[in-house]
Amino acid sequence: MKEKGYICRMNKSNYILLTLVAAVIALFFLGRWTGMSLGLRSEQVARHVHEAWCRTDDAHAADTTLRIDSLFREELKAAGLRRLRFRLDIVGIDSATVLRPTLRYYADYAPLVEAGRTYAIPTGDGQGIEARLLNLRAETLGTQLYYLLGTLAGFGLLGLGIFTQVGIIRRQDKLAQMREDFSYAMIHDMKSPLTTLLIGLRTLRSGRLDDKPEKKERHFEVLEQEAGHLLELTNRVLTLSKLESGRLILDLDEVELPPLVESLTRTFEAKATKPVRFHTDLQAETVYADKEYLKEALSNLIDNALKYSKPEGVEVTVASTRKNGYIHIRVRDNGIGIPLSAQRTIFDKFERVLPKGEGKKVSGFGLGLNYVMNVVREHGGYVGVESMPGRYSEFTVSLPERKEEENE
Ligand code: ADP
């Protein structure tokens, strides 16, 4: 199917890009996260806090009228730690109190700060002020959590990209397999009419039937039928490939529906291998279409109605109506029906849903409905299906009415 293949290719490159971007994001966040988890981030936070406290100490030493809490808050803000909460405690200064040293290397204070405290800034009278960091761990964890979520999202995206690509590869494999099966089935299907043709021609050429005109006539009929079957098959494949490469040219004209449907029903009545009753209700009598392609599309639908019905017989209704700028042509049967889950896929190329048990007996390549859909789309129309398993199937071909300007 043309569009599907195109979408597949589009998706494939998009998803490769998505996967690559996701991999970069995931690795970036993972790097940051593991870096922090190894202690880098909590050490960084503690170091920033310590340096902010040192600057607060300096500023307060330079001007003791300044309030320590506002100085510290400003310093923390400048260090990007605006969510860090603290409390200032007045502590008595004794020999165990950690005081402002001359050199304030973070390493000397790391255990103290990481435990949520700062050294004490002496305020005189044997007292000092110390900051208690209330959410130091949360501040560190919060940032860690942010990177963790980033990592998870990155990996989620990466997984999605990989998963989708695997899906695309599987679909392509399936399509390749279907094509292989199709080529095999098609060659197989061509073999028997060709063999019949060859045998028939040899018999006719031998002159053995020259004195049996009836038998000879019957032979010609069979040969014609077989040749017709081959031609039909080749035409269908050709049309589909034309449709795929955008080379199909429609010869649009007003088509009279009653004679077209009549000729189809007569043909199917003649070749049906089970009892079949046709009903027609053509309220819209003309349609603007390419007669040959429309006939082939309707023929596919009727052929399916006969194929996918019980051996006891089938009733097929062909009806047409005009509504909302479209001519709707319905082909309805009281056959085996189509499960809801399959109703979306049956229009795909090579897609077949075979009735359990007797499936192998129903010949086909899964091309008929794809042909109908593509031909109808080429006309600017659409196809719909409605069905109830065991009860009926109804396919509706909707073709746009001829526009005014096309009439001129
Ligand atoms: P094919 O007939 O070669 O299998 P089609 O494209 O014509 O391919 O149909 C695809 C599938 O749709 C069929 O295999 C069948 O399962 C289902 N189908 C089509 N028409 C009918 C119908 N009238 N009733 C029940 N099933 C149908």
Tab-separated table of C-alpha atoms and ligand atoms in Angstrom:
chain	number	residue	atom	x	y	z
A	1	MET	CA	0.000	0.000	0.000
A	2	LYS	CA	1.492	3.258	-1.110
A	3	GLU	CA	0.711	5.534	1.821
A	4	LYS	CA	1.395	2.898	4.412
A	5	GLY	CA	4.858	2.206	3.015
A	6	TYR	CA	5.576	5.909	2.933
A	7	ILE	CA	4.407	6.426	6.492
A	8	CYS	CA	6.544	3.484	7.532
A	9	ARG	CA	9.647	5.061	6.055
A	10	MET	CA	8.785	8.460	7.547
A	11	ASN	CA	8.215	6.915	10.915
A	12	LYS	CA	11.372	4.939	10.746
A	13	SER	CA	13.653	7.949	10.337
A	14	ASN	CA	11.612	9.952	12.849
A	15	TYR	CA	11.874	7.217	15.388
A	16	ILE	CA	15.590	6.726	14.813
A	17	LEU	CA	15.995	10.444	15.505
A	18	LEU	CA	13.757	10.200	18.551
A	19	THR	CA	15.758	7.262	19.864
A	20	LEU	CA	19.039	9.093	19.393
A	21	VAL	CA	17.757	12.233	21.121
A	22	ALA	CA	16.306	10.100	23.908
A	23	ALA	CA	19.630	8.291	24.292
A	24	VAL	CA	21.484	11.613	24.617
A	25	ILE	CA	18.941	12.931	27.158
A	26	ALA	CA	19.001	9.692	29.114
A	27	LEU	CA	22.791	9.600	29.204
A	28	PHE	CA	23.035	13.256	30.215
A	29	PHE	CA	20.620	12.855	33.092
A	30	LEU	CA	22.099	9.514	34.034
A	31	GLY	CA	25.560	11.075	34.170
A	32	ARG	CA	24.348	13.933	36.347
A	33	TRP	CA	22.396	11.624	38.548
A	34	THR	CA	25.111	9.057	39.072
A	35	GLY	CA	27.575	11.904	39.606
A	36	MET	CA	25.405	13.245	42.379
A	37	SER	CA	24.568	9.878	43.784
A	38	LEU	CA	28.244	9.277	44.251
A	39	GLY	CA	28.208	12.217	46.637
A	40	LEU	CA	29.265	15.004	44.326
A	41	ARG	CA	26.039	16.915	44.586
A	42	SER	CA	25.560	16.746	48.343
A	43	GLU	CA	29.186	17.766	48.781
A	44	GLN	CA	28.616	20.688	46.402
A	45	VAL	CA	25.555	21.846	48.340
A	46	ALA	CA	27.402	21.648	51.649
A	47	ARG	CA	30.350	23.513	50.154
A	48	HIS	CA	28.089	26.302	48.854
A	49	VAL	CA	26.442	26.569	52.265
A	50	HIS	CA	29.806	26.756	53.977
A	51	GLU	CA	31.078	29.439	51.592
A	52	ALA	CA	27.854	31.443	52.004
A	53	TRP	CA	28.282	31.280	55.769
A	54	CYS	CA	31.917	32.413	55.465
A	55	ARG	CA	30.857	35.435	53.383
A	56	THR	CA	28.092	36.181	55.894
A	57	ASP	CA	30.733	36.032	58.622
A	58	ASP	CA	32.986	38.447	56.671
A	59	ALA	CA	30.157	40.878	55.992
A	60	HIS	CA	29.063	40.765	59.612
A	61	ALA	CA	32.629	41.278	60.844
A	62	ALA	CA	32.905	44.353	58.603
A	63	ASP	CA	29.634	45.775	59.874
A	64	THR	CA	28.233	44.228	63.057
A	65	THR	CA	24.977	46.128	62.740
A	66	LEU	CA	23.982	43.979	59.760
A	67	ARG	CA	21.620	41.124	60.575
A	68	ILE	CA	23.172	37.704	60.173
A	69	ASP	CA	19.960	36.016	59.017
A	70	SER	CA	19.321	38.420	56.119
A	71	LEU	CA	22.979	38.344	55.127
A	72	PHE	CA	22.981	34.556	55.095
A	73	ARG	CA	19.711	34.385	53.156
A	74	GLU	CA	21.131	36.707	50.490
A	75	GLU	CA	24.293	34.655	50.223
A	76	LEU	CA	22.341	31.438	49.912
A	77	LYS	CA	20.171	32.960	47.211
A	78	ALA	CA	23.271	34.042	45.313
A	79	ALA	CA	24.560	30.467	45.535
A	80	GLY	CA	21.335	29.155	43.990
A	81	LEU	CA	20.064	27.632	47.219
A	82	ARG	CA	16.926	29.711	47.620
A	83	ARG	CA	14.883	26.779	48.913
A	84	LEU	CA	17.269	25.993	51.743
A	85	ARG	CA	15.719	26.748	55.121
A	86	PHE	CA	17.755	27.491	58.220
A	87	ARG	CA	17.430	28.589	61.796
A	88	LEU	CA	19.932	30.682	63.741
A	89	ASP	CA	20.813	29.371	67.197
A	90	ILE	CA	22.616	31.254	69.900
A	91	VAL	CA	25.205	28.990	71.373
A	92	GLY	CA	27.405	29.366	74.383
A	93	ILE	CA	31.010	29.360	73.362
A	94	ASP	CA	33.150	26.881	75.199
A	95	SER	CA	36.145	24.830	74.249
A	96	ALA	CA	33.989	22.344	72.259
A	97	THR	CA	32.389	25.021	70.018
A	98	VAL	CA	33.753	25.279	66.519
A	99	LEU	CA	34.747	28.861	65.970
A	100	ARG	CA	35.611	30.966	63.002
A	101	PRO	CA	39.070	29.895	61.977
A	102	THR	CA	41.672	31.811	60.061
A	103	LEU	CA	41.598	29.436	57.124
A	104	ARG	CA	38.169	28.275	56.190
A	105	TYR	CA	38.714	25.298	53.943
A	106	TYR	CA	35.534	23.425	53.362
A	107	ALA	CA	37.307	20.120	53.970
A	108	ASP	CA	37.854	21.117	57.597
A	109	TYR	CA	34.130	21.619	58.114
A	110	ALA	CA	32.641	19.010	55.832
A	111	PRO	CA	31.347	16.664	58.584
A	112	LEU	CA	29.857	19.609	60.470
A	113	VAL	CA	28.055	21.135	57.468
A	114	GLU	CA	26.890	17.795	56.162
A	115	ALA	CA	25.360	17.160	59.558
A	116	GLY	CA	23.368	20.372	59.061
A	117	ARG	CA	25.355	22.895	61.066
A	118	THR	CA	27.766	25.751	60.506
A	119	TYR	CA	30.605	26.955	62.656
A	120	ALA	CA	29.708	29.621	65.222
A	121	ILE	CA	30.201	33.318	64.577
A	122	PRO	CA	31.135	34.840	67.982
A	123	THR	CA	28.894	37.722	69.046
A	124	GLY	CA	30.653	38.500	72.353
A	125	ASP	CA	29.675	37.760	75.988
A	126	GLY	CA	30.832	34.151	75.552
A	127	GLN	CA	28.100	33.586	72.973
A	128	GLY	CA	27.988	32.910	69.258
A	129	ILE	CA	25.545	32.339	66.397
A	130	GLU	CA	25.345	29.103	64.513
A	131	ALA	CA	23.041	28.212	61.596
A	132	ARG	CA	21.024	25.006	61.690
A	133	LEU	CA	20.254	23.841	58.191
A	134	LEU	CA	16.749	22.446	58.266
A	135	ASN	CA	16.346	20.882	54.835
A	136	LEU	CA	19.867	20.308	53.624
A	137	ARG	CA	19.143	16.688	52.777
A	138	ALA	CA	15.900	17.564	50.982
A	139	GLU	CA	17.674	20.247	48.980
A	140	THR	CA	20.236	17.714	47.850
A	141	LEU	CA	17.661	14.984	47.309
A	142	GLY	CA	15.312	17.379	45.488
A	143	THR	CA	17.935	18.101	42.896
A	144	GLN	CA	18.824	14.438	42.752
A	145	LEU	CA	15.177	13.573	42.263
A	146	TYR	CA	14.960	16.023	39.400
A	147	TYR	CA	17.849	14.328	37.645
A	148	LEU	CA	16.472	10.903	38.508
A	149	LEU	CA	13.150	11.775	36.898
A	150	GLY	CA	15.038	13.142	33.911
A	151	THR	CA	16.958	9.875	33.668
A	152	LEU	CA	13.773	7.825	33.904
A	153	ALA	CA	11.999	9.969	31.304
A	154	GLY	CA	15.028	9.739	29.010
A	155	PHE	CA	15.134	5.969	29.328
A	156	GLY	CA	11.354	5.770	28.896
A	157	LEU	CA	11.667	7.697	25.648
A	158	LEU	CA	14.594	5.554	24.599
A	159	GLY	CA	12.571	2.414	25.318
A	160	LEU	CA	9.647	3.792	23.330
A	161	GLY	CA	11.906	4.587	20.393
A	162	ILE	CA	13.467	1.122	20.430
A	163	PHE	CA	10.084	-0.559	20.932
A	164	THR	CA	8.558	1.312	17.998
A	165	GLN	CA	11.499	0.515	15.791
A	166	VAL	CA	11.250	-3.151	16.642
A	167	GLY	CA	7.543	-2.899	15.723
A	168	ILE	CA	8.393	-1.281	12.397
A	169	ILE	CA	11.029	-3.916	11.641
A	170	ARG	CA	8.541	-6.671	12.505
A	171	ARG	CA	5.886	-5.112	10.269
A	172	GLN	CA	8.371	-4.869	7.440
A	173	ASP	CA	9.402	-8.473	7.958
A	174	LYS	CA	5.751	-9.475	7.865
A	175	LEU	CA	5.232	-7.492	4.664
A	176	ALA	CA	8.298	-9.103	3.116
A	177	GLN	CA	6.989	-12.524	4.120
A	178	MET	CA	3.571	-11.656	2.708
A	179	ARG	CA	5.129	-10.551	-0.567
A	180	GLU	CA	7.016	-13.823	-0.744
A	181	ASP	CA	3.842	-15.804	-0.019
A	182	PHE	CA	1.998	-13.701	-2.536
A	183	SER	CA	4.543	-14.296	-5.304
A	184	TYR	CA	4.429	-17.987	-4.567
A	185	ALA	CA	0.617	-18.100	-4.443
A	186	MET	CA	0.308	-16.036	-7.578
A	187	ILE	CA	2.695	-18.193	-9.573
A	188	HIS	CA	0.916	-21.226	-8.203
A	189	ASP	CA	-2.449	-19.791	-9.188
A	190	MET	CA	-1.186	-18.982	-12.670
A	191	LYS	CA	0.171	-22.454	-13.124
A	192	SER	CA	-3.148	-24.253	-13.301
A	193	PRO	CA	-4.836	-22.026	-15.955
A	194	LEU	CA	-1.632	-22.101	-17.971
A	195	THR	CA	-1.506	-25.895	-17.773
A	196	THR	CA	-5.167	-26.108	-18.799
A	197	LEU	CA	-4.512	-23.741	-21.689
A	198	LEU	CA	-1.555	-25.770	-22.858
A	199	ILE	CA	-3.342	-29.113	-22.654
A	200	GLY	CA	-6.458	-27.671	-24.299
A	201	LEU	CA	-4.466	-26.135	-27.138
A	202	ARG	CA	-2.586	-29.396	-27.722
A	203	THR	CA	-5.870	-31.337	-27.843
A	204	LEU	CA	-7.379	-28.877	-30.306
A	205	ARG	CA	-4.269	-28.890	-32.441
A	206	SER	CA	-4.188	-32.698	-32.570
A	207	GLY	CA	-7.484	-32.623	-34.459
A	208	ARG	CA	-9.009	-35.215	-32.144
A	209	LEU	CA	-12.034	-32.994	-31.592
A	210	ASP	CA	-12.571	-32.010	-35.206
A	211	ASP	CA	-15.490	-34.390	-35.574
A	212	LYS	CA	-16.983	-33.446	-32.146
A	213	PRO	CA	-18.052	-29.808	-32.556
A	214	GLU	CA	-19.843	-29.643	-29.185
A	215	LYS	CA	-16.842	-30.875	-27.259
A	216	LYS	CA	-14.638	-28.548	-29.266
A	217	GLU	CA	-16.869	-25.613	-28.405
A	218	ARG	CA	-16.759	-26.573	-24.726
A	219	HIS	CA	-12.962	-26.695	-24.939
A	220	PHE	CA	-12.856	-23.200	-26.406
A	221	GLU	CA	-15.125	-21.944	-23.622
A	222	VAL	CA	-12.880	-23.373	-20.902
A	223	LEU	CA	-9.767	-22.021	-22.576
A	224	GLU	CA	-11.334	-18.584	-22.875
A	225	GLN	CA	-12.352	-18.668	-19.227
A	226	GLU	CA	-8.880	-19.654	-18.107
A	227	ALA	CA	-7.237	-17.002	-20.264
A	228	GLY	CA	-9.725	-14.472	-18.858
A	229	HIS	CA	-8.809	-15.501	-15.331
A	230	LEU	CA	-5.135	-14.993	-16.060
A	231	LEU	CA	-5.778	-11.627	-17.617
A	232	GLU	CA	-7.885	-10.549	-14.640
A	233	LEU	CA	-5.121	-11.503	-12.251
A	234	THR	CA	-2.451	-9.706	-14.250
A	235	ASN	CA	-4.628	-6.616	-14.628
A	236	ARG	CA	-5.265	-6.422	-10.914
A	237	VAL	CA	-1.590	-6.630	-10.057
A	238	LEU	CA	-0.765	-4.124	-12.783
A	239	THR	CA	-3.388	-1.651	-11.590
A	240	LEU	CA	-2.156	-1.927	-8.033
A	241	SER	CA	1.416	-1.266	-9.062
A	242	LYS	CA	0.241	1.679	-11.191
A	243	LEU	CA	-1.666	3.007	-8.210
A	244	GLU	CA	1.396	2.658	-6.019
A	245	SER	CA	3.598	4.555	-8.385
A	246	GLY	CA	0.922	7.188	-9.064
A	247	ARG	CA	0.730	6.250	-12.745
A	248	LEU	CA	-2.970	5.389	-12.861
A	249	ILE	CA	-4.923	7.665	-15.150
A	250	LEU	CA	-8.678	7.637	-14.736
A	251	ASP	CA	-10.965	8.033	-17.691
A	252	LEU	CA	-13.832	9.718	-15.854
A	253	ASP	CA	-17.294	9.897	-17.313
A	254	GLU	CA	-20.933	9.523	-16.318
A	255	VAL	CA	-21.488	5.797	-15.811
A	256	GLU	CA	-24.961	4.282	-15.923
A	257	LEU	CA	-25.201	2.013	-12.914
A	258	PRO	CA	-28.175	-0.238	-13.873
A	259	PRO	CA	-26.571	-1.820	-16.976
A	260	LEU	CA	-23.219	-2.123	-15.219
A	261	VAL	CA	-24.676	-3.866	-12.187
A	262	GLU	CA	-26.897	-6.002	-14.412
A	263	SER	CA	-23.921	-7.238	-16.405
A	264	LEU	CA	-22.029	-8.034	-13.185
A	265	THR	CA	-24.894	-9.926	-11.595
A	266	ARG	CA	-25.412	-11.946	-14.771
A	267	THR	CA	-21.742	-12.883	-14.919
A	268	PHE	CA	-21.702	-13.947	-11.268
A	269	GLU	CA	-24.964	-15.854	-11.545
A	270	ALA	CA	-23.456	-17.783	-14.430
A	271	LYS	CA	-20.214	-18.657	-12.744
A	272	ALA	CA	-21.446	-19.124	-9.158
A	273	THR	CA	-20.808	-22.541	-7.665
A	274	LYS	CA	-23.523	-22.093	-5.022
A	275	PRO	CA	-27.083	-20.742	-5.105
A	276	VAL	CA	-27.005	-16.970	-5.302
A	277	ARG	CA	-29.831	-14.415	-5.380
A	278	PHE	CA	-29.225	-10.834	-6.344
A	279	HIS	CA	-31.365	-7.879	-5.330
A	280	THR	CA	-30.771	-4.455	-6.788
A	281	ASP	CA	-32.061	-1.145	-5.552
A	282	LEU	CA	-30.366	1.586	-7.550
A	283	GLN	CA	-31.842	4.888	-6.453
A	284	ALA	CA	-28.871	6.789	-7.828
A	285	GLU	CA	-28.537	5.724	-11.434
A	286	THR	CA	-25.417	7.477	-12.585
A	287	VAL	CA	-22.018	7.934	-11.064
A	288	TYR	CA	-19.011	9.937	-12.240
A	289	ALA	CA	-16.239	7.387	-12.469
A	290	ASP	CA	-13.892	5.372	-14.623
A	291	LYS	CA	-16.200	2.640	-15.834
A	292	GLU	CA	-13.622	-0.126	-16.117
A	293	TYR	CA	-12.068	0.432	-12.684
A	294	LEU	CA	-15.448	0.873	-11.042
A	295	LYS	CA	-16.671	-2.344	-12.614
A	296	GLU	CA	-13.579	-4.190	-11.427
A	297	ALA	CA	-13.985	-2.768	-7.898
A	298	LEU	CA	-17.652	-3.774	-7.682
A	299	SER	CA	-16.793	-7.137	-9.186
A	300	ASN	CA	-14.289	-7.656	-6.349
A	301	LEU	CA	-16.929	-6.856	-3.753
A	302	ILE	CA	-19.494	-9.182	-5.303
A	303	ASP	CA	-16.878	-11.894	-5.734
A	304	ASN	CA	-16.074	-11.621	-2.013
A	305	ALA	CA	-19.769	-11.709	-1.117
A	306	LEU	CA	-19.979	-15.050	-2.895
A	307	LYS	CA	-16.655	-16.380	-1.647
A	308	TYR	CA	-17.230	-15.571	2.020
A	309	SER	CA	-20.688	-17.056	2.422
A	310	LYS	CA	-22.088	-20.416	3.409
A	311	PRO	CA	-22.128	-23.220	0.830
A	312	GLU	CA	-25.938	-23.380	1.101
A	313	GLY	CA	-26.251	-20.103	-0.750
A	314	VAL	CA	-26.123	-16.348	-0.456
A	315	GLU	CA	-28.262	-13.288	-1.034
A	316	VAL	CA	-26.475	-10.243	-2.348
A	317	THR	CA	-27.941	-6.766	-2.489
A	318	VAL	CA	-26.455	-4.058	-4.661
A	319	ALA	CA	-27.946	-0.650	-3.888
A	320	SER	CA	-27.110	2.961	-4.574
A	321	THR	CA	-28.147	6.267	-3.035
A	322	ARG	CA	-27.198	9.891	-3.409
A	323	LYS	CA	-26.385	11.773	-0.203
A	324	ASN	CA	-24.215	14.701	0.923
A	325	GLY	CA	-22.499	15.163	-2.417
A	326	TYR	CA	-21.612	11.481	-2.770
A	327	ILE	CA	-23.044	8.484	-4.557
A	328	HIS	CA	-22.989	5.555	-2.166
A	329	ILE	CA	-22.937	2.092	-3.691
A	330	ARG	CA	-23.585	-0.715	-1.209
A	331	VAL	CA	-22.818	-4.391	-1.673
A	332	ARG	CA	-24.371	-6.398	1.106
A	333	ASP	CA	-24.388	-10.144	1.680
A	334	ASN	CA	-25.763	-12.472	4.311
A	335	GLY	CA	-22.487	-14.404	4.482
A	336	ILE	CA	-20.051	-15.321	7.233
A	337	GLY	CA	-19.301	-11.735	8.236
A	338	ILE	CA	-16.034	-10.205	9.422
A	339	PRO	CA	-14.861	-9.991	13.054
A	340	LEU	CA	-14.629	-6.428	14.325
A	341	SER	CA	-10.894	-6.756	14.990
A	342	ALA	CA	-10.283	-7.610	11.328
A	343	GLN	CA	-12.451	-4.887	9.844
A	344	ARG	CA	-9.647	-2.343	9.923
A	345	THR	CA	-6.934	-4.536	8.462
A	346	ILE	CA	-8.753	-6.246	5.604
A	347	PHE	CA	-8.125	-3.245	3.364
A	348	ASP	CA	-4.377	-3.671	3.761
A	349	LYS	CA	-2.448	-5.299	1.005
A	350	PHE	CA	-2.142	-9.096	1.315
A	351	GLU	CA	-4.317	-9.041	4.418
A	352	ARG	CA	-6.708	-11.996	4.628
A	353	VAL	CA	-8.952	-13.294	7.358
A	354	LEU	CA	-9.819	-16.842	6.611
A	355	PRO	CA	-12.732	-18.696	8.139
A	356	LYS	CA	-11.445	-21.327	10.559
A	357	GLY	CA	-11.078	-24.837	9.206
A	358	GLU	CA	-12.090	-24.207	5.634
A	359	GLY	CA	-9.863	-21.160	5.168
A	360	LYS	CA	-7.456	-22.826	2.842
A	361	LYS	CA	-10.275	-23.593	0.408
A	362	VAL	CA	-11.030	-19.920	-0.240
A	363	SER	CA	-8.701	-18.724	-2.953
A	364	GLY	CA	-7.357	-15.200	-2.998
A	365	PHE	CA	-4.348	-13.013	-2.366
A	366	GLY	CA	-5.701	-10.375	-0.037
A	367	LEU	CA	-5.552	-7.864	-2.869
A	368	GLY	CA	-9.232	-7.382	-3.714
A	369	LEU	CA	-10.215	-4.915	-1.009
A	370	ASN	CA	-6.912	-3.099	-1.257
A	371	TYR	CA	-7.641	-2.676	-4.951
A	372	VAL	CA	-11.155	-1.392	-4.216
A	373	MET	CA	-9.883	1.060	-1.605
A	374	ASN	CA	-7.114	2.410	-3.826
A	375	VAL	CA	-9.289	2.772	-6.895
A	376	VAL	CA	-12.012	4.520	-4.892
A	377	ARG	CA	-9.493	6.828	-3.229
A	378	GLU	CA	-8.099	7.696	-6.628
A	379	HIS	CA	-11.623	8.861	-7.495
A	380	GLY	CA	-11.632	11.076	-4.389
A	381	GLY	CA	-14.008	8.746	-2.565
A	382	TYR	CA	-13.849	6.354	0.343
A	383	VAL	CA	-14.879	2.816	1.294
A	384	GLY	CA	-16.637	1.687	4.450
A	385	VAL	CA	-17.450	-1.678	5.945
A	386	GLU	CA	-20.088	-2.808	8.369
A	387	SER	CA	-20.453	-6.393	9.411
A	388	MET	CA	-21.698	-8.764	12.034
A	389	PRO	CA	-19.968	-12.147	12.163
A	390	GLY	CA	-22.325	-14.917	11.116
A	391	ARG	CA	-24.932	-12.438	9.894
A	392	TYR	CA	-23.880	-10.060	7.150
A	393	SER	CA	-21.198	-7.864	5.579
A	394	GLU	CA	-21.846	-4.606	3.852
A	395	PHE	CA	-19.256	-2.653	1.900
A	396	THR	CA	-20.059	0.879	0.818
A	397	VAL	CA	-18.192	2.625	-1.950
A	398	SER	CA	-18.754	6.375	-1.806
A	399	LEU	CA	-17.793	8.390	-4.865
A	400	PRO	CA	-18.048	12.175	-5.093
A	401	GLU	CA	-20.772	13.559	-7.315
A	402	ARG	CA	-19.661	15.396	-10.409
A	403	LYS	CA	-18.912	19.013	-9.540
A	404	GLU	CA	-20.519	21.900	-11.442
A	405	GLU	CA	-17.259	23.066	-13.043
A	406	GLU	CA	-16.641	19.516	-14.302
A	407	ASN	CA	-19.957	19.698	-16.130
A	408	GLU	CA	-18.966	22.743	-18.099
B	1	ADP	P1	-9.054	-12.141	-0.613
B	1	ADP	O1	-10.501	-12.307	-0.934
B	1	ADP	O2	-8.153	-12.458	-1.726
B	1	ADP	O3	-8.668	-12.799	0.659
B	1	ADP	P2	-9.722	-9.338	-0.177
B	1	ADP	O4	-8.808	-8.169	-0.061
B	1	ADP	O5	-10.748	-9.287	-1.227
B	1	ADP	O6	-8.771	-10.596	-0.355
B	1	ADP	O7	-10.421	-9.567	1.227
B	1	ADP	C1	-9.638	-9.541	2.388
B	1	ADP	C2	-10.323	-10.304	3.497
B	1	ADP	O8	-11.522	-9.649	3.862
B	1	ADP	C3	-10.734	-11.701	3.084
B	1	ADP	O9	-9.702	-12.625	3.322
B	1	ADP	C4	-11.974	-11.955	3.960
B	1	ADP	O10	-11.576	-12.486	5.181
B	1	ADP	C5	-12.522	-10.575	4.246
B	1	ADP	N1	-13.737	-10.302	3.439
B	1	ADP	C6	-13.818	-9.545	2.343
B	1	ADP	N2	-15.086	-9.463	1.898
B	1	ADP	C7	-15.830	-10.197	2.733
B	1	ADP	C8	-17.234	-10.509	2.824
B	1	ADP	N3	-18.118	-10.041	1.937
B	1	ADP	N4	-17.641	-11.288	3.862
B	1	ADP	C9	-16.755	-11.753	4.761
B	1	ADP	N5	-15.433	-11.495	4.730
B	1	ADP	C10	-14.961	-10.735	3.737
